[in-house]
Amino acid sequence: MNSETADIDMNDPPRLVTIETTSRCNARCVFCPNNALSRDKGSMSTELFEKIIEDCKQFPLYEIEPFLQGDPFSDPQILDRLEYIRGHLPDTRLRLYTNAYGLNERKADRLASIGLDDLTISINTLDSARYEAMMGIPLARTLANVEYLLSDRIRGQLGAQITLRMTCFDDTSLHEQDEFLRFCESRGVESSISGLYNYKGHIYSDLPVPSYGCEHVTRLDILVDGSVTLCCMDHNGEYGWGTARDLSVLELYNHQVARRYRDLHRTGRREEADPCGTCNMFWPLLDGLSPEQEALTRAEFEAYVVKNVPIGRRRPSGSATLGNLHSQQVSIGRRTVDS
């Protein structure tokens, strides 16, 4: 332990640890920077993965998610890794996020035997042509995989709350959104419609940067090589600190850089936190606040939602259209960060 990680606060552990077991993805979504990563793509070593899981046994971890910039089912070892997490962190909620394109029947059978607590599937549209333009993969295969997963036998064994997610562009019609909502209702799953995140200002979105703190500072995100990144919006790890190869999960979460970010977000100084002052991630930070601060943040979030409609059914407007995002270049330059 060094001076940068000396003060380990066992009363303030990360609420969520995300592990990028692979940075490869089978899709090419226009709203995601995965296809423009400036770092090498690959899979996490078994040794490093198991070391991180062992680290997580040192404290009460609420949730864990083996996902960050790649799709989990592009990782040949993902099912083994999920089983390993279940065996070593039985009291931790296990989440997974996927486009389901690689979740075939054989994998779904085994996934069901392992079990999950939360599964989110990125669908985005039920229009075949628009889906392929948006994600670069055919919709029919994805829907076939989803329908099998939602069969009574598999779904009952899986035990997860299942959410289908739609990223809403400024030209996503109300008909398209309603069709998605009807599909979710008819299958008995949760639905989630969300506006575009701007990835620290690199992708255009008409949603403004909130003034309140962001919940992402109370999680720890670990890239495929073990490097810590600020959050899922920091796709190349430009603002990260330290590596899980050398430090424990708790040491990384309590690093002075991480503590500084949490302090700025918890004290209403988000605009001082680079790059958070240019990022429109809108989910609010509530952990570690006083009752008065929490009440104020909830009120600010509710006002943001009413004014900007970042979640739920929304009317088409603005210029963050599918066509515009196709022509947009994601900034992938790196910068040197003092640790």
Coordinates of C-alpha atoms in Angstrom, one line a residue:
M1 CA 0.0 0.0 0.0
N2 CA 1.4 3.4 -0.9
S3 CA 0.6 7.0 0.2
E4 CA -2.0 7.4 -2.6
T5 CA -4.1 4.5 -1.3
A6 CA -3.2 4.6 2.4
D7 CA -6.7 5.5 3.8
I8 CA -9.0 2.6 3.1
D9 CA -12.5 3.5 4.1
M10 CA -14.3 0.2 4.7
N11 CA -17.6 2.1 5.3
D12 CA -17.5 3.5 1.7
P13 CA -16.8 0.6 -0.7
P14 CA -17.7 0.6 -4.3
R15 CA -21.4 -0.2 -4.9
L16 CA -20.5 -1.8 -8.2
V17 CA -17.4 -3.3 -9.8
T18 CA -17.5 -3.7 -13.6
I19 CA -14.9 -5.9 -15.3
E20 CA -14.2 -5.7 -19.0
T21 CA -13.5 -9.3 -19.6
T22 CA -13.3 -8.5 -23.4
S23 CA -13.1 -5.3 -25.3
R24 CA -14.3 -7.1 -28.5
C25 CA -17.8 -6.6 -29.7
N26 CA -19.9 -8.4 -32.4
A27 CA -21.8 -5.2 -33.2
R28 CA -20.8 -1.8 -34.6
C29 CA -23.3 0.6 -32.9
V30 CA -23.1 4.1 -34.1
F31 CA -23.7 5.5 -30.6
C32 CA -20.9 3.5 -29.0
P33 CA -17.2 4.2 -29.3
N34 CA -16.2 0.6 -29.2
N35 CA -15.4 0.5 -32.9
A36 CA -13.1 3.5 -32.5
L37 CA -11.1 2.4 -29.5
S38 CA -7.5 3.6 -29.7
R39 CA -6.3 0.7 -27.4
D40 CA -5.8 -2.9 -28.5
K41 CA -8.8 -5.2 -28.3
G42 CA -8.6 -8.5 -26.5
S43 CA -9.7 -10.6 -23.6
M44 CA -8.7 -10.4 -19.9
S45 CA -6.4 -13.2 -18.7
T46 CA -7.9 -15.8 -16.3
E47 CA -5.2 -15.0 -13.7
L48 CA -6.1 -11.3 -13.6
F49 CA -9.8 -11.9 -13.6
E50 CA -9.6 -14.3 -10.7
K51 CA -7.4 -11.9 -8.8
I52 CA -10.0 -9.2 -9.1
I53 CA -12.7 -11.5 -7.9
E54 CA -10.6 -12.5 -4.9
D55 CA -10.1 -8.8 -4.2
C56 CA -13.9 -8.3 -4.1
K57 CA -14.2 -10.8 -1.3
Q58 CA -12.5 -8.3 1.0
F59 CA -15.6 -6.2 1.4
P60 CA -19.4 -6.4 1.0
L61 CA -19.9 -5.8 -2.7
Y62 CA -23.5 -5.1 -3.7
E63 CA -23.2 -5.7 -7.5
I64 CA -20.7 -6.9 -10.1
E65 CA -21.0 -6.8 -13.8
P66 CA -18.5 -8.4 -16.3
F67 CA -19.1 -5.8 -19.0
L68 CA -17.7 -2.5 -20.1
Q69 CA -16.7 -1.8 -23.7
G70 CA -17.2 -5.2 -25.4
D71 CA -20.1 -7.5 -25.6
P72 CA -19.8 -10.3 -23.0
F73 CA -20.7 -13.0 -25.5
S74 CA -17.7 -12.0 -27.6
D75 CA -15.6 -13.4 -24.7
P76 CA -15.2 -17.2 -25.2
Q77 CA -14.8 -17.6 -21.4
I78 CA -17.8 -15.5 -20.3
L79 CA -19.9 -18.4 -19.0
D80 CA -16.9 -19.9 -17.1
R81 CA -16.3 -16.4 -15.6
L82 CA -20.0 -16.0 -14.6
E83 CA -19.9 -19.4 -12.9
Y84 CA -16.7 -18.4 -11.1
I85 CA -18.3 -15.2 -9.8
R86 CA -21.4 -17.1 -8.6
G87 CA -19.2 -19.5 -6.8
H88 CA -16.9 -17.0 -5.1
L89 CA -19.3 -14.0 -4.6
P90 CA -22.6 -15.8 -3.8
D91 CA -24.1 -12.8 -1.9
T92 CA -23.2 -10.2 -4.6
R93 CA -25.8 -9.4 -7.3
L94 CA -24.7 -10.5 -10.7
R95 CA -25.6 -8.2 -13.6
L96 CA -25.1 -8.6 -17.3
Y97 CA -25.5 -6.3 -20.3
T98 CA -25.5 -7.6 -23.9
N99 CA -26.9 -7.1 -27.3
A100 CA -27.9 -10.9 -27.3
Y101 CA -26.6 -11.4 -30.8
G102 CA -24.1 -14.0 -29.5
L103 CA -26.4 -15.5 -26.9
N104 CA -27.4 -18.6 -28.8
E105 CA -29.5 -21.5 -27.5
R106 CA -26.5 -23.4 -26.2
K107 CA -25.2 -20.4 -24.3
A108 CA -28.6 -19.5 -23.0
D109 CA -29.1 -23.0 -21.6
R110 CA -25.8 -22.7 -19.6
L111 CA -26.5 -19.1 -18.6
A112 CA -29.8 -20.2 -17.2
S113 CA -28.1 -22.9 -15.1
I114 CA -25.7 -20.3 -13.6
G115 CA -28.4 -17.7 -13.0
L116 CA -28.3 -13.9 -13.0
D117 CA -29.9 -11.2 -10.9
D118 CA -30.3 -8.6 -13.7
L119 CA -30.0 -9.0 -17.5
T120 CA -30.3 -6.0 -19.8
I121 CA -30.5 -6.5 -23.5
S122 CA -29.8 -3.7 -25.9
I123 CA -32.4 -3.9 -28.7
N124 CA -32.8 -0.3 -29.7
T125 CA -35.4 -0.8 -32.5
L126 CA -37.6 -3.5 -34.0
D127 CA -37.3 -2.1 -37.5
S128 CA -34.9 -4.5 -39.3
A129 CA -33.3 -2.0 -41.7
R130 CA -32.9 0.6 -39.0
Y131 CA -31.5 -1.9 -36.6
E132 CA -28.8 -3.1 -39.0
A133 CA -28.0 0.6 -39.9
M134 CA -27.7 1.3 -36.2
M135 CA -25.9 -1.8 -34.9
G136 CA -24.3 -3.4 -38.0
I137 CA -25.9 -6.9 -37.3
P138 CA -29.2 -8.5 -38.5
L139 CA -32.2 -8.2 -36.2
A140 CA -33.6 -11.6 -37.0
R141 CA -30.9 -13.5 -35.2
T142 CA -31.0 -11.3 -32.1
L143 CA -34.8 -11.6 -31.8
A144 CA -34.6 -15.4 -32.2
N145 CA -32.1 -15.5 -29.3
V146 CA -34.3 -13.2 -27.2
E147 CA -37.4 -15.3 -27.8
Y148 CA -35.6 -18.5 -26.8
L149 CA -34.2 -16.8 -23.7
L150 CA -37.8 -15.6 -22.8
S151 CA -39.2 -19.1 -23.1
D152 CA -40.8 -20.3 -19.8
R153 CA -38.2 -22.9 -19.1
I154 CA -35.1 -20.8 -19.7
R155 CA -36.5 -17.7 -18.1
G156 CA -37.7 -19.5 -15.0
Q157 CA -34.3 -21.1 -14.5
L158 CA -32.4 -17.9 -15.2
G159 CA -34.2 -16.1 -12.4
A160 CA -33.2 -12.6 -13.6
Q161 CA -35.1 -9.4 -13.9
I162 CA -34.9 -8.9 -17.7
T163 CA -34.9 -5.4 -19.2
L164 CA -35.0 -4.6 -22.9
R165 CA -33.3 -1.3 -23.7
M166 CA -33.9 1.2 -26.5
T167 CA -31.5 4.1 -27.2
C168 CA -33.6 6.9 -28.5
F169 CA -32.3 9.1 -31.3
D170 CA -33.8 12.4 -32.2
D171 CA -35.4 10.8 -35.2
T172 CA -36.8 7.8 -33.4
S173 CA -40.5 8.0 -34.1
L174 CA -43.2 7.6 -31.5
H175 CA -44.5 4.7 -33.5
E176 CA -41.1 3.0 -33.2
Q177 CA -41.1 3.6 -29.5
D178 CA -44.6 2.4 -29.0
E179 CA -43.9 -0.8 -31.0
F180 CA -40.9 -1.4 -28.7
L181 CA -43.0 -0.8 -25.6
R182 CA -45.7 -3.2 -26.8
F183 CA -43.1 -5.9 -27.5
C184 CA -41.8 -5.6 -24.0
E185 CA -45.2 -5.7 -22.5
S186 CA -46.3 -8.7 -24.5
R187 CA -43.2 -10.6 -23.3
G188 CA -43.6 -9.6 -19.7
V189 CA -40.2 -7.9 -19.4
E190 CA -39.1 -4.4 -18.2
S191 CA -38.6 -1.7 -20.8
S192 CA -36.1 1.1 -20.8
I193 CA -35.9 4.0 -23.3
S194 CA -33.0 6.3 -22.9
G195 CA -31.6 9.3 -24.7
L196 CA -28.1 9.5 -26.1
Y197 CA -25.1 9.8 -23.8
N198 CA -22.4 12.1 -25.3
Y199 CA -19.3 10.2 -24.0
K200 CA -17.6 13.2 -22.4
G201 CA -18.7 15.4 -25.4
H202 CA -17.3 13.1 -28.1
I203 CA -20.7 12.1 -29.5
Y204 CA -23.4 14.6 -30.2
S205 CA -26.5 14.6 -27.9
D206 CA -29.0 17.3 -27.2
L207 CA -29.2 16.3 -23.6
P208 CA -27.4 18.9 -21.4
V209 CA -24.8 18.2 -18.8
P210 CA -26.5 18.0 -15.3
S211 CA -25.4 20.2 -12.4
Y212 CA -25.8 17.4 -9.8
G213 CA -23.3 14.7 -9.2
C214 CA -23.0 11.5 -11.2
E215 CA -23.6 8.0 -9.7
H216 CA -20.7 6.6 -11.7
V217 CA -18.1 7.9 -9.3
T218 CA -19.2 5.3 -6.7
R219 CA -18.3 2.3 -8.9
L220 CA -15.0 0.9 -10.1
D221 CA -14.4 0.1 -13.8
I222 CA -11.6 -2.2 -14.8
L223 CA -10.4 -2.5 -18.4
V224 CA -9.3 -5.7 -20.0
D225 CA -5.6 -5.1 -19.2
G226 CA -6.4 -4.3 -15.5
S227 CA -6.2 -0.6 -15.9
V228 CA -8.8 1.4 -14.0
T229 CA -10.8 3.9 -16.1
L230 CA -12.9 6.7 -14.7
C231 CA -16.2 5.1 -15.9
C232 CA -17.9 3.5 -18.9
M233 CA -17.9 6.9 -20.6
D234 CA -14.1 7.0 -20.5
H235 CA -13.8 4.4 -23.2
N236 CA -10.0 4.6 -23.7
G237 CA -9.1 4.9 -20.0
E238 CA -7.7 8.4 -20.5
Y239 CA -8.7 9.6 -17.0
G240 CA -7.9 6.4 -15.1
W241 CA -5.4 5.7 -12.3
G242 CA -3.6 2.5 -11.3
T243 CA -4.0 -1.1 -12.3
A244 CA -5.6 -4.1 -10.7
R245 CA -2.4 -6.0 -11.6
D246 CA -0.6 -4.1 -8.8
L247 CA -3.3 -2.8 -6.4
S248 CA -6.4 -4.3 -4.9
V249 CA -9.9 -3.3 -5.8
L250 CA -10.3 -1.4 -2.5
E251 CA -6.9 0.3 -2.9
L252 CA -7.9 1.4 -6.4
Y253 CA -11.3 2.7 -5.2
N254 CA -9.6 4.6 -2.4
H255 CA -6.9 6.0 -4.6
Q256 CA -6.5 9.8 -4.2
V257 CA -7.7 10.4 -7.7
A258 CA -10.9 8.4 -7.1
R259 CA -11.5 10.1 -3.8
R260 CA -11.1 13.5 -5.5
Y261 CA -13.7 12.7 -8.1
R262 CA -16.2 11.6 -5.4
D263 CA -15.5 14.7 -3.4
L264 CA -16.2 17.0 -6.3
H265 CA -19.4 15.2 -7.3
R266 CA -20.7 15.0 -3.7
T267 CA -20.0 18.7 -3.0
G268 CA -21.8 20.1 -6.1
R269 CA -18.6 20.8 -8.1
R270 CA -19.1 18.5 -11.0
E271 CA -18.1 21.2 -13.5
E272 CA -14.6 21.2 -11.8
A273 CA -14.1 17.5 -12.5
D274 CA -12.5 16.9 -15.9
P275 CA -14.1 15.5 -18.0
C276 CA -17.3 15.2 -16.0
G277 CA -18.2 18.9 -16.7
T278 CA -18.6 18.0 -20.3
C279 CA -20.4 14.6 -19.9
N280 CA -24.2 14.4 -19.9
M281 CA -24.5 11.1 -18.0
F282 CA -27.6 12.0 -16.1
W283 CA -28.1 9.3 -13.4
P284 CA -27.7 11.0 -10.0
L285 CA -25.2 10.4 -7.2
L286 CA -27.1 9.7 -4.0
D287 CA -24.6 7.6 -2.0
G288 CA -22.6 9.4 0.7
L289 CA -24.8 12.5 0.8
S290 CA -26.5 14.0 3.8
P291 CA -30.3 13.8 3.9
E292 CA -30.5 17.4 2.8
Q293 CA -28.1 16.9 -0.1
E294 CA -29.9 13.8 -1.1
A295 CA -33.3 15.5 -1.2
L296 CA -31.8 18.4 -3.2
T297 CA -30.2 16.0 -5.7
R298 CA -33.5 14.1 -6.1
A299 CA -35.3 17.3 -6.8
E300 CA -32.7 18.4 -9.4
F301 CA -32.8 15.1 -11.1
E302 CA -36.6 15.2 -11.3
A303 CA -36.5 18.7 -12.8
Y304 CA -33.9 17.5 -15.3
V305 CA -36.1 14.6 -16.3
V306 CA -39.2 16.8 -16.7
K307 CA -37.4 19.4 -18.8
N308 CA -35.2 17.2 -21.0
V309 CA -37.0 13.8 -21.0
P310 CA -33.8 11.7 -21.0
I311 CA -35.7 8.5 -20.2
G312 CA -39.0 7.2 -21.4
R313 CA -41.1 7.9 -24.5
R314 CA -40.1 11.2 -26.1
R315 CA -41.1 13.1 -29.2
P316 CA -38.5 13.3 -32.1
S317 CA -36.5 16.5 -32.0
G318 CA -33.1 17.9 -32.4
S319 CA -30.2 16.7 -34.7
A320 CA -28.9 13.6 -33.0
T321 CA -30.2 11.5 -35.7
L322 CA -29.1 8.0 -36.9
G323 CA -27.8 9.5 -40.1
N324 CA -25.8 12.2 -38.3
L325 CA -24.2 9.7 -36.0
H326 CA -23.1 7.6 -38.9
S327 CA -21.1 10.5 -40.3
Q328 CA -19.7 11.5 -36.9
Q329 CA -16.1 10.7 -35.9
V330 CA -15.5 9.7 -32.3
S331 CA -12.5 11.5 -30.8
I332 CA -10.0 8.8 -29.7
G333 CA -7.0 10.8 -28.7
R334 CA -5.3 9.9 -25.5
R335 CA -3.9 12.3 -22.9
T336 CA -1.3 11.9 -20.2
V337 CA -2.9 11.8 -16.7
D338 CA -1.0 12.5 -13.5
S339 CA -1.8 9.9 -10.9

